Each structure stands twice: as structure tokens, then as C-alpha cells.
Amino acid sequence: MKSHRPEPSFAGWPTVRYVGAATLVRCVDGGATVCLVLLAIQRLPQGAAAGGLFAALLTVPHLLGPWLARRLDGAADGRRLLAGAFALHEAALAAGAALMGVAPLPVVGALLLVAGAGGPMVTGGLSSRLPEIAARGRMARGRAEGWDGSAG
């Protein structure tokens, strides 16, 4: 027998969940460049120069956004693609930060390039799902976009 879950009484729950997830992943993406520079200054003899290079390696893959957007638009379930991109972004970023000063610089750089490839999904890719989420939560699109803007 199939159990029946009652609908939540607050119609905005989908948008609330969206804003929570968006805030978390966008804070990581936004703060990563500053953290990488500070870590490089602390851990590497090349200091700020290496940190600047790492910040650039994390940022440059954002140019892949238009190609990744086509992939997201063509996906049967964009949520899975977004979740995978978020996990890859955060895992590669964490590995790059953890290995800084331990592993060779090219290894750290490669990890940060991989992490940066998830950046367009964290920003525009996530926002592209907002109209569907707002409609499901019966929230006006303009109001949902306002919440999206506050998410980072």
C-alpha cells in the first residue's frame, strides 16, 4: 500500500529549499578565490603569485557556461546534472585546497580547473531552474527571482 504524504501547508517550500541550496553552493564558489589566495600565501613559497594563478584557474572555466547550458537544457532531469556538477565542484575544490603545499602545483591547478568547470552550473545553471521551482511553489516569478538574487 502506498503511503500518502500530506502536502506541506506552506506553498513556498520549494523556493525555500532552492534558496538554501543556492546560498550554500554560491557562498563556496564566491569565497573560494579569496581562500585560495590566502592559502597560497600561507603554504607556498610562491605566495600571492601562485594564489592569483589558482584563482584564475578556478575562474577561467566559467567560459564553458554556454556549452554546459546546452547540456543542462537537453537533460531529462536537470536536477541530477546540477547535483553532479555541485558535487564535482566542491570535491575538486576541497581536494585542491587540501593538497596545496603538499602536491605539485600542476596537480592542484588541474583540480582547480575541474572545480571551475562546475562554476557555471552553480550560478546560471541553478538559476535556470527557478521558473519551474517557483511555479511548483505557486510563487510569483519576480518574487522568486528576488530570493534568487539574495542567495549569493
XYZ file of C-alpha atoms in Angstrom:
152
model
C 0.000 0.000 0.000
C 1.334 3.379 -0.962
C 1.692 5.820 1.910
C 0.218 9.258 1.455
C 2.354 12.197 2.471
C 0.331 15.312 3.106
C 1.231 18.396 1.132
C 3.132 20.981 3.166
C 0.903 23.785 4.366
C 3.375 26.451 3.207
C 3.328 26.684 -0.585
C 6.775 28.305 -0.757
C 8.774 25.265 0.455
C 10.264 24.519 -2.972
C 11.591 28.072 -3.161
C 12.881 27.933 0.427
C 14.805 24.723 -0.357
C 16.120 26.312 -3.545
C 17.339 29.438 -1.730
C 19.041 27.291 0.948
C 20.880 25.169 -1.603
C 21.762 28.171 -3.770
C 23.137 30.070 -0.806
C 25.382 27.184 0.236
C 26.917 26.423 -3.162
C 27.251 30.065 -4.205
C 28.960 31.055 -0.954
C 31.533 28.343 -1.556
C 32.007 29.421 -5.164
C 32.270 33.095 -4.299
C 34.611 32.718 -1.354
C 36.874 30.153 -2.972
C 39.073 32.606 -4.836
C 39.861 34.591 -1.699
C 40.552 31.413 0.242
C 42.855 30.062 -2.463
C 44.956 33.224 -2.454
C 45.185 33.223 1.344
C 46.089 29.519 1.441
C 48.775 30.014 -1.200
C 50.294 32.926 0.732
C 50.403 30.778 3.856
C 51.547 27.472 2.368
C 53.641 28.170 -0.731
C 56.933 29.940 -1.315
C 55.423 31.449 -4.484
C 52.739 33.027 -2.268
C 50.386 35.522 -3.845
C 51.573 34.766 -7.393
C 50.533 31.124 -7.045
C 47.308 32.194 -5.357
C 46.488 34.520 -8.242
C 47.182 31.746 -10.720
C 44.949 29.358 -8.764
C 42.161 31.947 -8.618
C 42.440 32.394 -12.392
C 42.371 28.619 -12.960
C 39.185 28.433 -10.907
C 37.591 31.317 -12.817
C 38.564 30.655 -16.459
C 36.378 27.544 -16.871
C 33.310 29.745 -16.340
C 33.694 30.435 -20.061
C 32.289 26.932 -20.588
C 28.894 28.204 -19.418
C 27.169 28.356 -22.825
C 28.188 24.797 -23.701
C 27.207 23.466 -20.293
C 23.859 25.255 -20.539
C 23.026 23.299 -23.706
C 23.774 20.110 -21.849
C 21.548 21.171 -18.951
C 18.715 22.193 -21.281
C 18.846 18.818 -23.018
C 18.959 16.752 -19.836
C 15.943 14.641 -18.976
C 16.301 15.603 -15.324
C 18.429 18.715 -14.865
C 18.463 18.238 -11.097
C 20.762 15.251 -11.382
C 23.149 17.074 -13.670
C 23.203 20.052 -11.292
C 23.755 17.831 -8.262
C 26.640 16.083 -10.007
C 28.172 19.407 -11.044
C 27.871 20.728 -7.486
C 29.466 17.598 -6.016
C 32.305 17.687 -8.556
C 32.837 21.422 -7.977
C 33.005 21.109 -4.203
C 35.056 17.881 -4.136
C 37.671 19.151 -6.604
C 37.853 22.489 -4.794
C 38.307 20.790 -1.424
C 40.954 18.440 -2.836
C 42.841 21.315 -4.451
C 42.828 23.298 -1.213
C 43.841 20.295 0.870
C 46.698 19.363 -1.466
C 48.064 22.893 -1.790
C 51.604 22.870 -0.483
C 51.653 19.049 -0.447
C 51.141 18.038 -4.080
C 52.912 19.535 -7.093
C 51.424 22.811 -8.331
C 50.175 21.331 -11.643
C 48.108 18.758 -9.735
C 46.491 21.483 -7.634
C 45.965 23.577 -10.771
C 44.281 20.692 -12.590
C 41.938 20.115 -9.657
C 41.014 23.788 -9.628
C 40.328 23.743 -13.377
C 37.950 20.825 -12.814
C 36.309 22.667 -9.921
C 35.933 25.772 -12.046
C 34.083 23.815 -14.713
C 31.255 23.393 -12.207
C 31.057 27.138 -11.612
C 28.600 27.944 -14.421
C 26.212 25.337 -13.051
C 26.451 26.859 -9.572
C 25.442 30.262 -10.892
C 23.438 30.305 -14.126
C 22.607 26.628 -14.238
C 20.904 26.743 -10.884
C 19.056 29.953 -11.734
C 17.733 28.380 -14.932
C 15.623 26.030 -12.805
C 13.974 28.843 -10.894
C 10.834 29.331 -13.060
C 9.910 25.657 -12.647
C 10.548 25.754 -8.893
C 8.596 28.976 -8.429
C 5.632 27.574 -10.364
C 5.664 24.417 -8.253
C 5.659 26.542 -5.115
C 2.950 28.828 -6.541
C 5.185 31.857 -6.060
C 5.287 34.815 -8.415
C 8.323 34.593 -10.680
C 9.542 38.113 -9.836
C 9.443 37.375 -6.128
C 11.306 34.093 -6.639
C 13.941 35.911 -8.707
C 14.367 38.357 -5.843
C 15.054 35.475 -3.482
C 17.464 34.020 -6.026
C 19.385 37.287 -6.079
C 19.691 37.210 -2.314
C 21.128 33.692 -2.425
C 24.574 34.898 -3.392
